[in-house]
Short mmCIF file of C-alpha atoms in Angstrom, two decimals:
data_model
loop_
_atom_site.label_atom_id
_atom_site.label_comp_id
_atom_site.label_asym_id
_atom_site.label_seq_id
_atom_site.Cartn_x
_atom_site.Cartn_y
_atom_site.Cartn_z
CA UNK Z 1 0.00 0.00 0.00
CA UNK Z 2 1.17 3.44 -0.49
CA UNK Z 3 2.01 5.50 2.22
CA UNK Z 4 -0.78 7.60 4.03
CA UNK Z 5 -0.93 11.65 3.18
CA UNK Z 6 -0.38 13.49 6.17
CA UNK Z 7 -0.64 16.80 7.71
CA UNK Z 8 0.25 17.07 11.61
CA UNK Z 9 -1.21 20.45 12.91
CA UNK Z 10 0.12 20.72 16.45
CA UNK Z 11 1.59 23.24 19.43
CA UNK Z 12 4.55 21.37 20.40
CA UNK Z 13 4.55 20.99 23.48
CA UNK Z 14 6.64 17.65 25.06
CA UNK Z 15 3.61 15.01 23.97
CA UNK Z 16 3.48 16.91 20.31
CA UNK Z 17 6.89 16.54 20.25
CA UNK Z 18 6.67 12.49 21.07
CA UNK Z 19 4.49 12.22 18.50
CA UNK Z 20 6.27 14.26 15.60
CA UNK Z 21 9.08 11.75 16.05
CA UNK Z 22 6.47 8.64 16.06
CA UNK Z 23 5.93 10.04 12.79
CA UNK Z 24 9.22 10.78 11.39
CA UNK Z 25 9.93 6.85 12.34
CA UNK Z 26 7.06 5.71 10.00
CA UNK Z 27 7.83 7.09 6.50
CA UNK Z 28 6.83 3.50 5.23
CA UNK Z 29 3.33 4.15 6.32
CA UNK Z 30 3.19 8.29 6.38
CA UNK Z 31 3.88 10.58 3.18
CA UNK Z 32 4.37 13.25 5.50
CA UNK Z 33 3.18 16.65 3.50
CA UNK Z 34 3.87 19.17 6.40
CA UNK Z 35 3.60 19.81 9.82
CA UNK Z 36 1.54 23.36 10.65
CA UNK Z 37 1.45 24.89 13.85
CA UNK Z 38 -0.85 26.87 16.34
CA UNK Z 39 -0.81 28.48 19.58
CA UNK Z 40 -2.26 26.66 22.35
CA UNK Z 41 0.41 24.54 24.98
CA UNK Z 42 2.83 27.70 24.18
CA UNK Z 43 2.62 30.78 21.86
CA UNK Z 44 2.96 30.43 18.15
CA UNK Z 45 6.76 31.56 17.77
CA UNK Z 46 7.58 29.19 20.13
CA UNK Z 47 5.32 25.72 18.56
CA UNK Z 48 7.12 26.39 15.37
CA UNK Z 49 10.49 26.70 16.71
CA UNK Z 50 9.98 23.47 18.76
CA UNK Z 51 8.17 21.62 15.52
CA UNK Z 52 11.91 22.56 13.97
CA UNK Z 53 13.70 21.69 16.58
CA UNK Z 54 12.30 17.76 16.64
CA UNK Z 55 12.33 18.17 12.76
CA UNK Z 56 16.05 18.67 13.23
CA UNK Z 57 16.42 16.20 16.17
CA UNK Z 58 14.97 13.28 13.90
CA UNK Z 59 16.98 14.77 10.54
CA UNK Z 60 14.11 14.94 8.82
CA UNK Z 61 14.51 19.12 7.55
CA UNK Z 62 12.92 18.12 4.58
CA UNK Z 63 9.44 18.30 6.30
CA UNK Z 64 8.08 21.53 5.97
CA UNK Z 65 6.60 23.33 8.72
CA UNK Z 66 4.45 26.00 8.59
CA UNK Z 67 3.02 29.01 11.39
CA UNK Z 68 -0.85 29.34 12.21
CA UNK Z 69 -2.89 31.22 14.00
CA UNK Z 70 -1.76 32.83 16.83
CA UNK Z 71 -4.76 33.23 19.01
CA UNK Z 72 -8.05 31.23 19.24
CA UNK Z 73 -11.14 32.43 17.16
CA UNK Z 74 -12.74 34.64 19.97
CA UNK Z 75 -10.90 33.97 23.18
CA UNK Z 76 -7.98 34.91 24.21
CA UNK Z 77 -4.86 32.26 24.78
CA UNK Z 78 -4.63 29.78 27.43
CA UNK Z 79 -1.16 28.34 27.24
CA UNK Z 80 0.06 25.32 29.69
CA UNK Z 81 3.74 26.10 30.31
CA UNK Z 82 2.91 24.81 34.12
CA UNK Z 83 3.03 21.61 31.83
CA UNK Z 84 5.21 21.73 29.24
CA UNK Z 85 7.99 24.38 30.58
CA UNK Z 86 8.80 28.01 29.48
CA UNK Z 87 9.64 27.00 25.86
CA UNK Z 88 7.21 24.16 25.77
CA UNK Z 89 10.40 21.39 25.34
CA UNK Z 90 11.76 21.95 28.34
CA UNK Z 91 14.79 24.18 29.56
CA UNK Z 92 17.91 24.09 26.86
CA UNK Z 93 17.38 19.88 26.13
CA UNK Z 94 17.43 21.21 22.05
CA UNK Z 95 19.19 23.89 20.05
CA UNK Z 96 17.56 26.69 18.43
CA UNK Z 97 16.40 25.24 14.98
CA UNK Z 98 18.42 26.43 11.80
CA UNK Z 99 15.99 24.93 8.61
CA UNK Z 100 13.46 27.87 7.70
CA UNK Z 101 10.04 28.77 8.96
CA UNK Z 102 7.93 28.15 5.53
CA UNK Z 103 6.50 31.98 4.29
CA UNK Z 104 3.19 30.60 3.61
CA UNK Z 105 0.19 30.52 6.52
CA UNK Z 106 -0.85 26.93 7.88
CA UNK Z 107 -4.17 27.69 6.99
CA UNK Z 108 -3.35 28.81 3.03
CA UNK Z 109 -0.90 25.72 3.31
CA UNK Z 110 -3.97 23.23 4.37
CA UNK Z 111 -6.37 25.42 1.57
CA UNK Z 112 -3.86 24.97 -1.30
CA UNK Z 113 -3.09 20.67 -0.39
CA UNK Z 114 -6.98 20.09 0.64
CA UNK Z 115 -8.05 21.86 -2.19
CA UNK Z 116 -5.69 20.22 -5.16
CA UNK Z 117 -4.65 16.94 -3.51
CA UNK Z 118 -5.51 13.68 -6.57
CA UNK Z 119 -6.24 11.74 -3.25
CA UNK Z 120 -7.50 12.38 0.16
CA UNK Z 121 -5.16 13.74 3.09
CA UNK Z 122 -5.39 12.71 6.62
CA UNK Z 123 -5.12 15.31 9.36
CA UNK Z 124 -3.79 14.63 13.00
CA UNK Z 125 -5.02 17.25 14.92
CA UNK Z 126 -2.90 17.51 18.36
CA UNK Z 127 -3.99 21.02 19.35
CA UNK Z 128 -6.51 23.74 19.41
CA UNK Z 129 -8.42 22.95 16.10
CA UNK Z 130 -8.00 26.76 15.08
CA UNK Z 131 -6.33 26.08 11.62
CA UNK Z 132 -8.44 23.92 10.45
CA UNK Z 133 -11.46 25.64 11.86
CA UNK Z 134 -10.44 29.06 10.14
CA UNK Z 135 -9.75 27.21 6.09
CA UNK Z 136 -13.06 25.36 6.48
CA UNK Z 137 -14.37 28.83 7.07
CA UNK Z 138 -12.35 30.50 4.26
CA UNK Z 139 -12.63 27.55 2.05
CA UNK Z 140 -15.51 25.20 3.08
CA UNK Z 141 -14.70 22.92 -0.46
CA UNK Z 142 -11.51 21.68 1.75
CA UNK Z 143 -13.93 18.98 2.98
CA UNK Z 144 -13.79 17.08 -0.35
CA UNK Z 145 -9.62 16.49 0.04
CA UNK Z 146 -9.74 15.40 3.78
CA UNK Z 147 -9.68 11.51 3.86
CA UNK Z 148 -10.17 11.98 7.77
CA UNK Z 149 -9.38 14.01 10.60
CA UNK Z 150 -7.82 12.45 13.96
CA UNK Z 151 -7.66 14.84 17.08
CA UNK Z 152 -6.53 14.78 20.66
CA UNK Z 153 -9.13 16.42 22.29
CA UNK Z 154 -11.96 16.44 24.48
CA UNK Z 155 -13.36 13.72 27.49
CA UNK Z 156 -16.13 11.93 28.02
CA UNK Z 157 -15.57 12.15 31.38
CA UNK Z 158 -13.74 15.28 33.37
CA UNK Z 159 -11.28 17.63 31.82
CA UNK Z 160 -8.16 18.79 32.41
CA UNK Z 161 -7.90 22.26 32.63
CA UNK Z 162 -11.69 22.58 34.35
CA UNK Z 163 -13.94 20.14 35.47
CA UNK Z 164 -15.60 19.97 32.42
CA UNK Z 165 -13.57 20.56 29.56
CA UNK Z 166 -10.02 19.26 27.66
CA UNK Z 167 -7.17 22.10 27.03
CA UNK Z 168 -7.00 21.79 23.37
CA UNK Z 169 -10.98 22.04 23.12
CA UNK Z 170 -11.23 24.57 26.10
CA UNK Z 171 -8.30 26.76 24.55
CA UNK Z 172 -10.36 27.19 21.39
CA UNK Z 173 -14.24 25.84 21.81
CA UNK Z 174 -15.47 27.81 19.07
CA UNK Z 175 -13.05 26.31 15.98
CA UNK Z 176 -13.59 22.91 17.89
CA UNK Z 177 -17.41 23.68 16.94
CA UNK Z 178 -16.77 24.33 13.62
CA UNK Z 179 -14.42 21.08 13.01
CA UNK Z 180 -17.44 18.71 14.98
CA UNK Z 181 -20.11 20.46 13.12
CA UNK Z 182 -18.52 20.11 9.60
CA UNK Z 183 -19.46 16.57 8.68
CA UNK Z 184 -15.86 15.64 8.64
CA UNK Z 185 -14.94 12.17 8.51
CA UNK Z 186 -13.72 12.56 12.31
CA UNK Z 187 -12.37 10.24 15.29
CA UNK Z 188 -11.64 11.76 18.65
CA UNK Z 189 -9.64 10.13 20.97
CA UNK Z 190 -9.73 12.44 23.93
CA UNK Z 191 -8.58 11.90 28.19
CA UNK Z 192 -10.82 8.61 28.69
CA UNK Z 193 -8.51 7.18 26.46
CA UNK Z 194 -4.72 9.10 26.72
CA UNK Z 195 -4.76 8.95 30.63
CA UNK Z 196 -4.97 4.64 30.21
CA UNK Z 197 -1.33 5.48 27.65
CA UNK Z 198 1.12 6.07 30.81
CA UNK Z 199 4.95 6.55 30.92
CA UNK Z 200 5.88 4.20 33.65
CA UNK Z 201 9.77 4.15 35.06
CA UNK Z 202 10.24 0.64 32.93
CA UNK Z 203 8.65 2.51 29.85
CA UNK Z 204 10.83 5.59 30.51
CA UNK Z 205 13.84 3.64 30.98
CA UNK Z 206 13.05 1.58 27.66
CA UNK Z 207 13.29 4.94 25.73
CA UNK Z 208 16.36 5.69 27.11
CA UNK Z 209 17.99 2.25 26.73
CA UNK Z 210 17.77 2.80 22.73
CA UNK Z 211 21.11 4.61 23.64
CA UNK Z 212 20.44 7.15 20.20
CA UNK Z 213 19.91 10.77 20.36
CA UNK Z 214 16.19 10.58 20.06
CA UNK Z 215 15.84 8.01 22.98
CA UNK Z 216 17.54 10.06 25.20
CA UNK Z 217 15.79 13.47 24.23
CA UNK Z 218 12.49 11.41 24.00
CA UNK Z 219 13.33 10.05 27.34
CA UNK Z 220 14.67 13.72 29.06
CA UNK Z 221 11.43 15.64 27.75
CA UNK Z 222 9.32 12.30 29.42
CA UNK Z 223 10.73 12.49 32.61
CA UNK Z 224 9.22 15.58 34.17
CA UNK Z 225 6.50 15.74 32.14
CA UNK Z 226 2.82 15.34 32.89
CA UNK Z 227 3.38 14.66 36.99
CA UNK Z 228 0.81 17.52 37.77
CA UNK Z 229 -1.68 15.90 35.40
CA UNK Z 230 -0.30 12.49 37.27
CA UNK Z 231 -1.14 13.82 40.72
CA UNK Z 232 -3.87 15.84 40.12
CA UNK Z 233 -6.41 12.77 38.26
CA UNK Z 234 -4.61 9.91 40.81
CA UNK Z 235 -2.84 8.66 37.89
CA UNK Z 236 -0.16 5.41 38.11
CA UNK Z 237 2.23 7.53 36.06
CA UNK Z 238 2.10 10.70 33.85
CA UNK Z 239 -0.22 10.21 30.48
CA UNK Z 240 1.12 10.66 27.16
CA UNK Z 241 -1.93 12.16 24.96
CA UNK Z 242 -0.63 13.84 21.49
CA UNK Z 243 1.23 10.24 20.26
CA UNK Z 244 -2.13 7.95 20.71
CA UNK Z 245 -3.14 10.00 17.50
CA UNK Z 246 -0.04 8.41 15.36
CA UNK Z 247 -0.69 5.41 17.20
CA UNK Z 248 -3.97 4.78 16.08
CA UNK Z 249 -3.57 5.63 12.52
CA UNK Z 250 -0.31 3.02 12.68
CA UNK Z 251 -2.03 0.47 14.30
CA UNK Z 252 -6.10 0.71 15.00
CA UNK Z 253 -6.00 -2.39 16.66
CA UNK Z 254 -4.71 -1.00 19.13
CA UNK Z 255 -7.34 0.68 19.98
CA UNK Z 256 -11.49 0.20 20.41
CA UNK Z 257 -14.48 3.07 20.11
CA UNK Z 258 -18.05 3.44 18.78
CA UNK Z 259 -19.90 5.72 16.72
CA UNK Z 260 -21.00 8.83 18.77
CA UNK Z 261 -22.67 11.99 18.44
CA UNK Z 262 -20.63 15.01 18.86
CA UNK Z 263 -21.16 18.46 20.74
CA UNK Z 264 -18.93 21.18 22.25
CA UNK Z 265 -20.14 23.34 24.33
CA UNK Z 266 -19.37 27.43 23.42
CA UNK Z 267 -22.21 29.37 25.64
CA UNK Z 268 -21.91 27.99 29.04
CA UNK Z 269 -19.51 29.73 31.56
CA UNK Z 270 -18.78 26.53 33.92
CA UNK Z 271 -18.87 24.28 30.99
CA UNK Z 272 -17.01 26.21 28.08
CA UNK Z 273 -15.36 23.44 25.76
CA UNK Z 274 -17.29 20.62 27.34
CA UNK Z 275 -17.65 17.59 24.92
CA UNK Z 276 -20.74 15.97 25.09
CA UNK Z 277 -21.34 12.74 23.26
CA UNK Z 278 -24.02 10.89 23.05
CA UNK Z 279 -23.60 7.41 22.93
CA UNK Z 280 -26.63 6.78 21.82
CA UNK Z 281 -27.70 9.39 18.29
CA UNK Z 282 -30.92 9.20 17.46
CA UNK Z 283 -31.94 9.60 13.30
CA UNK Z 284 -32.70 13.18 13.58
CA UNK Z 285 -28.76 13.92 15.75
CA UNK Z 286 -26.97 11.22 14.23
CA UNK Z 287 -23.35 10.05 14.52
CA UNK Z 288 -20.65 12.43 14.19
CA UNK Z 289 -17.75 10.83 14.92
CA UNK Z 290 -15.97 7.67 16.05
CA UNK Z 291 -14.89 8.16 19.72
CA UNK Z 292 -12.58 5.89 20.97
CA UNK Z 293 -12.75 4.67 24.71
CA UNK Z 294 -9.70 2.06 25.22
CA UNK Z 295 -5.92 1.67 24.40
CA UNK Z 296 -3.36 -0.93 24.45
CA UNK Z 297 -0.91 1.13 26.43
CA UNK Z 298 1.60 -1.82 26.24
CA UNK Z 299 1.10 -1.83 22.88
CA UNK Z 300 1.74 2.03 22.35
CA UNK Z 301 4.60 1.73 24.29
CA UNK Z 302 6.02 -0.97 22.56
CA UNK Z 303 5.14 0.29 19.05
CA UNK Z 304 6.60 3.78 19.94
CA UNK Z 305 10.20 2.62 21.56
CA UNK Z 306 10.68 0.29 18.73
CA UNK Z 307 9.57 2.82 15.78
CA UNK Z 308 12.22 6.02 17.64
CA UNK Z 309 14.68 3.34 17.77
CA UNK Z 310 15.43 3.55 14.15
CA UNK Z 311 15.75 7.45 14.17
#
């Protein structure tokens, strides 16, 4: 089979950057057509410096990446640097990156390769859905080139940054609504399902055992990530979210779900970014979306130590 067409829109961010190199390791399965940016776990100078950075940590420069929006659609920017640092990689683990920031916008970028691509194009959504929100807004024909979308985002069950809602949906609830409400071809796989995908010591250490470059970095950026999200939902170990994405479109298997009907919530002030799914759709609010609900964490794990062991 030929490789998959992707696009990775992301706001690296240590579990963005996890999955970037998942990515990189899997050019067998991934024609990777560019990775754009957004702001969200950090500001937007600083996702596309780190989305360079891993793109020169993994020697893959040929991968373009391209700058988004800066802001949500009518909020102002919630960043998480309580999780992923001052830079959002941590303090001085990689260099400044050298290849070029591309000229072009993310969203133009997604407008011209939705809108002239001979086949479909996946997109892994592993942020604040702004992007993609604001070409299916400029452009709404961009729905005929996406083969399907796969984001990190939202919970069935509590959030993560309030009770009720996920950061990358609560950052930007609005795009999030457009995305849902577009008719997309769409799979979420939100906190129900990332916080079952921990980095245990023995999975940690496994990562650093490859003895490359990558494990070590992959294993450095791990190690003092996610322990507030660890402590604060009584977690065995800190959850990797942002690499279940590559995960599942590497190996499904891996993972089970169930056709769902899709909401976000934009009005209410407790519940701003609140998914609600209804497991149940009725004819006249049918399915939406596939939802997954379990991972094989061991299987994740496994899947992503051997595929950075051959960067």
């Amino acid at each position: 089979m030929s490789p998959r067409r992707l696009i990775i829109d992301c706001d690296p961010g240590v579990d963005d950057a996890i999955a970037l190199l998942l990515a990189f390791a899997s050019p067998a399965e991934f024609d990777l057509l560019g990775i754009t940016t957004v702001a969200g776990n950090v500001p937007l100078a600083l996702t596309a410096a780190n989305a360079r950075r891993i793109c020169h940590l993994a020697q893959r420069t040929d991968v373009p990446v391209y700058a988004g929006c800066p802001r949500p659609l009518l909020r102002s920017l919630t960043t998480a640097e309580d999780i992923h640092g001052s830079t959002g990689l941590g303090e001085g683990l990689l260099p400044e990156p050298t290849m070029p920031l591309q000229d072009q916008h993310a969203v133009a970028f997604l407008i011209e390769q939705l809108t002239t691509a001979a086949t479909p194009i996946t997109l892994a959504t592993l942020g604040p859905l702004t992007n993609l929100a604001v070409a299916l807004i400029q452009c709404p024909e961009i729905a005929r080139g996406i083969d399907q979308v796969v984001m990190m985002g939202g919970a069935l069950g509590p959030g993560n940054i309030t009770p009720a809602a996920e950061f990358n949906l609560y950052v930007d609830p609005h795009a999030a609504k457009v995305v849902v409400d577009a008719g997309l071809p769409l799979t979420m796989i939100g906190l129900d399902v990332t916080h079952q995908v921990v980095t245990t010591p023995d999975r940690l250490a496994a990562l650093e055992n490859l003895g490359t470059p990558v494990g070590k970095t992959a294993a450095d950026l791990l190690r003092p990530y996610g322990q507030i999200d660890c402590d604060r939902h009584d977690l065995a170990a800190p959850p990797l979210h942002d690499p279940c994405v590559i995960a599942y479109l590497l190996r499904p298997d891996l993972f089970t779900g169930r056709a769902m009907r899709l909401a976000i919530e934009t009005e209410g002030s407790l519940c701003i970014g609140r998914t609600v799914a209804n497991a149940y759709p009725i004819p006249a609010t049918p399915a939406n979306a596939t939802v997954i609900e379990t991972a094989d964490a061991a299987g994740i794990y496994d899947l992503l130590t051997e595929r950075l062991g051959k960067l």
